[in-house]
Tab-separated table of N, CA and C in Angstrom:
chain	number	residue	atom	x	y	z
A	1493	MET	N	0.150	17.350	-6.308
A	1493	MET	CA	1.005	17.374	-5.931
A	1493	MET	C	1.473	15.800	-6.265
A	1494	THR	N	3.089	16.046	-6.264
A	1494	THR	CA	3.561	14.447	-6.597
A	1494	THR	C	4.957	14.005	-5.494
A	1495	ILE	N	5.146	12.752	-5.100
A	1495	ILE	CA	6.157	12.654	-4.188
A	1495	ILE	C	6.988	11.810	-4.755
A	1496	SER	N	8.162	12.131	-3.650
A	1496	SER	CA	9.746	11.387	-4.439
A	1496	SER	C	9.678	9.882	-4.670
A	1497	ARG	N	10.078	9.297	-4.719
A	1497	ARG	CA	10.028	7.324	-4.830
A	1497	ARG	C	10.647	7.506	-3.608
A	1498	ASP	N	11.288	7.797	-2.404
A	1498	ASP	CA	11.733	7.715	-1.135
A	1498	ASP	C	10.714	7.576	-0.130
A	1499	ALA	N	9.822	9.112	-0.659
A	1499	ALA	CA	8.838	9.647	0.776
A	1499	ALA	C	7.521	8.151	-0.123
A	1500	ALA	N	7.600	8.014	-1.445
A	1500	ALA	CA	6.291	6.744	-1.501
A	1500	ALA	C	6.457	5.587	-0.972
A	1501	GLU	N	7.931	5.286	-1.273
A	1501	GLU	CA	8.399	3.608	-0.391
A	1501	GLU	C	8.532	3.862	1.166
A	1502	GLN	N	8.399	4.709	1.492
A	1502	GLN	CA	8.495	5.023	3.393
A	1502	GLN	C	7.080	4.963	3.203
A	1503	LEU	N	6.535	5.904	2.620
A	1503	LEU	CA	5.111	5.868	3.002
A	1503	LEU	C	4.476	4.053	2.811
A	1504	ALA	N	4.547	3.649	2.233
A	1504	ALA	CA	4.103	2.545	1.765
A	1504	ALA	C	4.652	1.187	2.752
A	1505	LEU	N	6.089	1.453	3.383
A	1505	LEU	CA	6.193	0.368	3.806
A	1505	LEU	C	5.665	0.670	5.229
A	1506	GLN	N	5.196	1.596	5.646
A	1506	GLN	CA	4.153	2.100	6.763
A	1506	GLN	C	2.430	1.698	6.921
A	1507	ALA	N	2.595	1.496	5.025
A	1507	ALA	CA	1.503	0.665	4.871
A	1507	ALA	C	1.388	-1.141	5.104
A	1508	VAL	N	2.572	-1.434	4.503
A	1508	VAL	CA	2.860	-2.401	4.841
A	1508	VAL	C	2.996	-2.832	6.573
A	1509	VAL	N	3.483	-2.634	7.340
A	1509	VAL	CA	3.348	-2.729	8.787
A	1509	VAL	C	1.875	-2.351	9.568
A	1510	TRP	N	1.020	-1.914	8.588
A	1510	TRP	CA	-0.359	-1.204	9.420
A	1510	TRP	C	-0.656	-2.894	8.679
A	1511	LEU	N	-0.522	-3.221	7.865
A	1511	LEU	CA	-1.379	-4.661	7.376
A	1511	LEU	C	-0.944	-5.413	7.866
A	1512	ALA	N	0.242	-5.244	8.238
A	1512	ALA	CA	0.916	-6.941	8.765
A	1512	ALA	C	-0.064	-6.966	10.537
A	1513	GLY	N	-0.331	-5.518	10.550
A	1513	GLY	CA	-0.770	-5.285	12.339
A	1513	GLY	C	-2.364	-5.528	12.311
A	1514	ASN	N	-2.853	-5.963	11.541
A	1514	ASN	CA	-4.095	-5.413	11.537
A	1514	ASN	C	-4.826	-7.167	10.868
A	1515	ASP	N	-5.360	-7.726	12.798
A	1515	ASP	CA	-5.533	-8.848	12.178
A	1515	ASP	C	-6.914	-9.432	11.027
A	1516	GLU	N	-7.512	-8.573	11.043
A	1516	GLU	CA	-8.625	-8.870	10.614
A	1516	GLU	C	-8.439	-8.919	8.923
A	1517	LEU	N	-8.005	-8.104	8.216
A	1517	LEU	CA	-7.126	-7.364	7.025
A	1517	LEU	C	-6.216	-8.344	6.672
A	1518	LEU	N	-5.143	-8.879	7.365
A	1518	LEU	CA	-3.727	-9.602	6.621
A	1518	LEU	C	-4.261	-10.892	6.094
A	1519	PRO	N	-5.524	-11.600	6.534
A	1519	PRO	CA	-6.012	-12.512	6.366
A	1519	PRO	C	-6.799	-12.348	4.713
A	1520	VAL	N	-7.163	-11.359	5.031
A	1520	VAL	CA	-7.702	-10.954	3.516
A	1520	VAL	C	-6.978	-10.922	2.227
A	1521	PHE	N	-6.166	-10.234	2.597
A	1521	PHE	CA	-4.509	-9.947	1.719
A	1521	PHE	C	-3.618	-11.482	1.293
A	1522	MET	N	-3.570	-11.904	2.298
A	1522	MET	CA	-2.755	-13.499	2.052
A	1522	MET	C	-3.738	-13.854	1.674
A	1523	GLY	N	-4.686	-14.401	1.724
A	1523	GLY	CA	-6.335	-15.069	1.139
A	1523	GLY	C	-5.796	-14.561	-0.362
A	1524	SER	N	-6.023	-13.364	-0.421
A	1524	SER	CA	-6.030	-12.629	-2.201
A	1524	SER	C	-4.754	-12.643	-3.383
A	1525	THR	N	-3.854	-12.739	-2.444
A	1525	THR	CA	-2.552	-13.042	-2.892
A	1525	THR	C	-1.937	-14.942	-3.326
A	1526	GLY	N	-1.928	-14.903	-2.309
A	1526	GLY	CA	-2.175	-16.415	-1.944
A	1526	GLY	C	-0.650	-16.514	-1.349
A	1527	ALA	N	0.425	-15.201	-0.888
A	1527	ALA	CA	1.518	-14.860	0.023
A	1527	ALA	C	1.552	-16.104	0.961
A	1528	ASP	N	1.889	-16.291	1.548
A	1528	ASP	CA	2.537	-16.828	2.485
A	1528	ASP	C	3.242	-16.213	3.928
A	1529	GLU	N	3.243	-16.497	4.957
A	1529	GLU	CA	3.806	-15.371	5.815
A	1529	GLU	C	5.232	-15.231	5.479
A	1530	ALA	N	6.085	-16.345	5.221
A	1530	ALA	CA	7.606	-16.709	4.932
A	1530	ALA	C	7.951	-15.294	3.490
A	1531	ALA	N	6.977	-15.674	2.801
A	1531	ALA	CA	6.840	-14.454	1.184
A	1531	ALA	C	6.308	-13.206	1.548
A	1532	PHE	N	5.290	-13.000	2.651
A	1532	PHE	CA	5.260	-11.616	2.880
A	1532	PHE	C	6.779	-10.985	3.917
A	1533	ARG	N	7.372	-11.317	4.684
A	1533	ARG	CA	8.428	-10.889	5.502
A	1533	ARG	C	9.289	-10.636	4.062
A	1534	GLU	N	9.903	-11.869	3.825
A	1534	GLU	CA	10.913	-11.573	2.748
A	1534	GLU	C	10.735	-10.281	1.481
A	1535	SER	N	9.623	-10.274	1.446
A	1535	SER	CA	9.332	-8.927	0.095
A	1535	SER	C	8.859	-7.218	1.440
A	1536	LEU	N	9.194	-6.957	2.270
A	1536	LEU	CA	8.563	-6.419	3.157
A	1536	LEU	C	9.924	-5.440	2.010
A	1537	GLY	N	10.905	-5.160	2.061
A	1537	GLY	CA	11.671	-4.614	1.437
A	1537	GLY	C	11.362	-3.669	-0.081
A	1538	VAL	N	10.652	-4.606	-0.897
A	1538	VAL	CA	10.586	-4.722	-2.025
A	1538	VAL	C	9.491	-3.647	-2.801
A	1539	PRO	N	9.831	-2.765	-3.764
A	1539	PRO	CA	8.605	-1.913	-4.255
A	1539	PRO	C	7.733	-2.355	-4.806
A	1540	GLU	N	7.607	-3.386	-5.422
A	1540	GLU	CA	6.976	-3.658	-5.977
A	1540	GLU	C	5.751	-4.635	-5.022
A	1541	PHE	N	6.266	-5.148	-4.247
A	1541	PHE	CA	5.079	-5.625	-2.823
A	1541	PHE	C	4.328	-4.654	-2.065
A	1542	GLN	N	5.564	-3.134	-1.515
A	1542	GLN	CA	5.008	-2.302	-1.587
A	1542	GLN	C	3.709	-1.670	-1.885
A	1543	ALA	N	4.061	-2.035	-3.715
A	1543	ALA	CA	2.788	-1.191	-4.047
A	1543	ALA	C	1.658	-2.485	-4.076
A	1544	SER	N	1.230	-3.621	-4.481
A	1544	SER	CA	1.118	-4.021	-3.866
A	1544	SER	C	0.521	-4.117	-3.022
A	1545	VAL	N	0.212	-3.741	-1.593
A	1545	VAL	CA	-0.613	-3.339	-0.935
A	1545	VAL	C	-0.535	-2.150	-0.899
A	1546	LEU	N	-0.526	-0.770	-1.296
A	1546	LEU	CA	-1.478	-0.243	-1.899
A	1546	LEU	C	-2.549	0.034	-2.747
A	1547	ASP	N	-1.968	-1.574	-3.947
A	1547	ASP	CA	-3.517	-1.810	-4.111
A	1547	ASP	C	-4.154	-1.937	-3.008
A	1548	PHE	N	-3.813	-2.946	-2.635
A	1548	PHE	CA	-4.842	-4.027	-2.031
A	1548	PHE	C	-5.628	-2.517	-0.519
A	1549	ILE	N	-4.495	-1.846	0.197
A	1549	ILE	CA	-5.794	-0.918	0.823
A	1549	ILE	C	-6.532	-0.387	0.125
A	1550	MET	N	-6.249	0.628	-1.203
A	1550	MET	CA	-7.116	1.666	-2.302
A	1550	MET	C	-8.012	0.573	-2.981
A	1551	MET	N	-8.436	-0.687	-2.738
A	1551	MET	CA	-10.086	-1.397	-3.224
A	1551	MET	C	-10.929	-1.007	-2.320
A	1552	ASP	N	-10.380	-0.638	-1.333
A	1552	ASP	CA	-12.262	0.014	-0.297
A	1552	ASP	C	-11.437	1.110	0.628
A	1553	ASP	N	-12.523	2.573	0.654
A	1553	ASP	CA	-12.320	2.947	1.472
A	1553	ASP	C	-12.349	3.250	2.569
A	1554	THR	N	-12.818	2.257	3.140
A	1554	THR	CA	-12.817	2.397	4.448
A	1554	THR	C	-11.369	1.882	4.797
A	1555	TRP	N	-11.371	0.945	4.265
A	1555	TRP	CA	-8.876	0.779	4.715
A	1555	TRP	C	-8.351	1.646	4.420
A	1556	VAL	N	-8.718	3.112	3.338
A	1556	VAL	CA	-7.557	3.639	2.866
A	1556	VAL	C	-7.810	4.607	4.314
A	1557	ILE	N	-9.189	4.804	5.006
A	1557	ILE	CA	-9.751	6.082	5.633
A	1557	ILE	C	-8.717	5.372	7.186
A	1558	ALA	N	-8.910	4.253	7.674
A	1558	ALA	CA	-8.673	3.664	8.362
A	1558	ALA	C	-6.779	3.720	8.482
A	1559	PHE	N	-6.190	3.573	7.719
A	1559	PHE	CA	-4.549	3.729	7.063
A	1559	PHE	C	-4.301	5.055	7.248
A	1560	CYS	N	-5.299	6.291	6.471
A	1560	CYS	CA	-4.568	7.786	6.784
A	1560	CYS	C	-4.659	7.625	7.942
A	1561	ASP	N	-5.701	8.004	8.410
A	1561	ASP	CA	-6.229	8.306	10.204
A	1561	ASP	C	-5.751	8.157	11.295
A	1562	THR	N	-5.072	6.780	10.987
A	1562	THR	CA	-3.738	6.610	11.564
A	1562	THR	C	-2.247	6.897	11.953
A	1563	HIS	N	-2.418	6.979	10.602
A	1563	HIS	CA	-0.558	8.182	10.301
A	1563	HIS	C	-1.301	9.468	9.628
A	1564	ALA	N	-2.503	9.887	10.452
A	1564	ALA	CA	-2.317	11.448	9.657
A	1564	ALA	C	-1.614	11.513	8.195
A	1565	VAL	N	-2.321	10.969	7.528
A	1565	VAL	CA	-1.513	10.838	6.389
A	1565	VAL	C	-2.472	11.660	5.229
A	1566	PRO	N	-2.876	12.494	4.518
A	1566	PRO	CA	-4.108	13.201	3.487
A	1566	PRO	C	-4.602	11.275	2.638
A	1567	TYR	N	-5.690	11.395	2.139
A	1567	TYR	CA	-6.505	10.558	1.743
A	1567	TYR	C	-5.473	10.298	0.342
A	1568	ASP	N	-5.597	11.722	-0.512
A	1568	ASP	CA	-4.819	11.135	-1.662
A	1568	ASP	C	-3.667	10.747	-1.439
A	1569	ARG	N	-3.003	10.536	-0.582
A	1569	ARG	CA	-1.701	10.650	-0.341
A	1569	ARG	C	-1.203	8.655	-0.490
A	1570	LEU	N	-1.859	8.380	-0.698
A	1570	LEU	CA	-1.831	7.027	-1.244
A	1570	LEU	C	-1.594	6.541	-2.358
A	1571	MET	N	-2.477	7.365	-3.268
A	1571	MET	CA	-2.611	7.067	-4.689
A	1571	MET	C	-1.364	7.659	-5.079
A	1572	GLN	N	-0.857	9.136	-4.922
A	1572	GLN	CA	0.205	9.939	-4.994
A	1572	GLN	C	1.726	9.090	-4.768
A	1573	ALA	N	1.391	8.406	-3.409
A	1573	ALA	CA	2.772	6.959	-3.364
A	1573	ALA	C	2.844	5.900	-4.552
A	1574	ARG	N	1.197	5.583	-4.996
A	1574	ARG	CA	1.144	4.756	-5.841
A	1574	ARG	C	2.131	4.674	-7.277
A	1575	ALA	N	1.708	5.912	-7.234
A	1575	ALA	CA	1.817	6.642	-8.888
A	1575	ALA	C	3.484	6.502	-8.538
A	1576	ALA	N	4.072	6.863	-7.671
A	1576	ALA	CA	5.450	7.359	-8.116
A	1576	ALA	C	6.124	5.606	-7.512
A	1577	LEU	N	5.849	4.988	-7.491
A	1577	LEU	CA	5.861	3.215	-7.340
A	1577	LEU	C	6.128	2.468	-8.952
A	1578	PRO	N	6.982	1.510	-8.444
A	1578	PRO	CA	7.047	0.878	-9.843
A	1578	PRO	C	5.369	-0.036	-10.523
A	1579	GLY	N	5.184	0.299	-11.880
A	1579	GLY	CA	4.059	-0.363	-12.135
A	1579	GLY	C	2.557	1.446	-12.127
A	1580	GLY	N	2.777	2.156	-11.170
A	1580	GLY	CA	1.916	3.054	-10.466
A	1580	GLY	C	1.374	3.955	-12.360
A	1581	GLN	N	2.767	4.052	-13.133
A	1581	GLN	CA	2.204	5.155	-14.469
A	1581	GLN	C	1.216	4.996	-14.701
A	1582	GLN	N	0.088	6.157	-14.811
A	1582	GLN	CA	-0.675	6.806	-15.612
A	1582	GLN	C	-0.906	6.366	-16.855
A	1583	VAL	N	-1.548	5.323	-17.350
A	1583	VAL	CA	-1.620	5.144	-19.132
A	1583	VAL	C	-2.802	5.864	-19.682
A	1584	ASN	N	-2.185	6.377	-21.127
A	1584	ASN	CA	-2.687	7.431	-21.245
A	1584	ASN	C	-3.350	6.796	-22.266
A	1585	TRP	N	-4.379	6.339	-22.826
A	1585	TRP	CA	-4.736	5.944	-23.843
A	1585	TRP	C	-5.244	6.499	-25.355
A	1586	THR	N	-5.065	8.084	-25.470
A	1586	THR	CA	-5.235	8.774	-26.680
A	1586	THR	C	-4.413	9.183	-26.995
């Protein structure tokens, strides 16, 4: 199943808000990206930034489960949303 670009951006924005409210995980994201608080705020509506948040969350299954359970979202929906955002196309090397 694929989701629309609009639905992907809405889900990604939920992920950004979830991350911003996660006092343990937000510093890890900020440290790994080098973003500061101002850059984080300025980039909220930028699809590439939203995609980076999804990439970050998908690095750890426990983060995926925590986000998806909080928002009653199927676990595979994050990958579907990521695929619909810039840079998310599957590369076929054959």
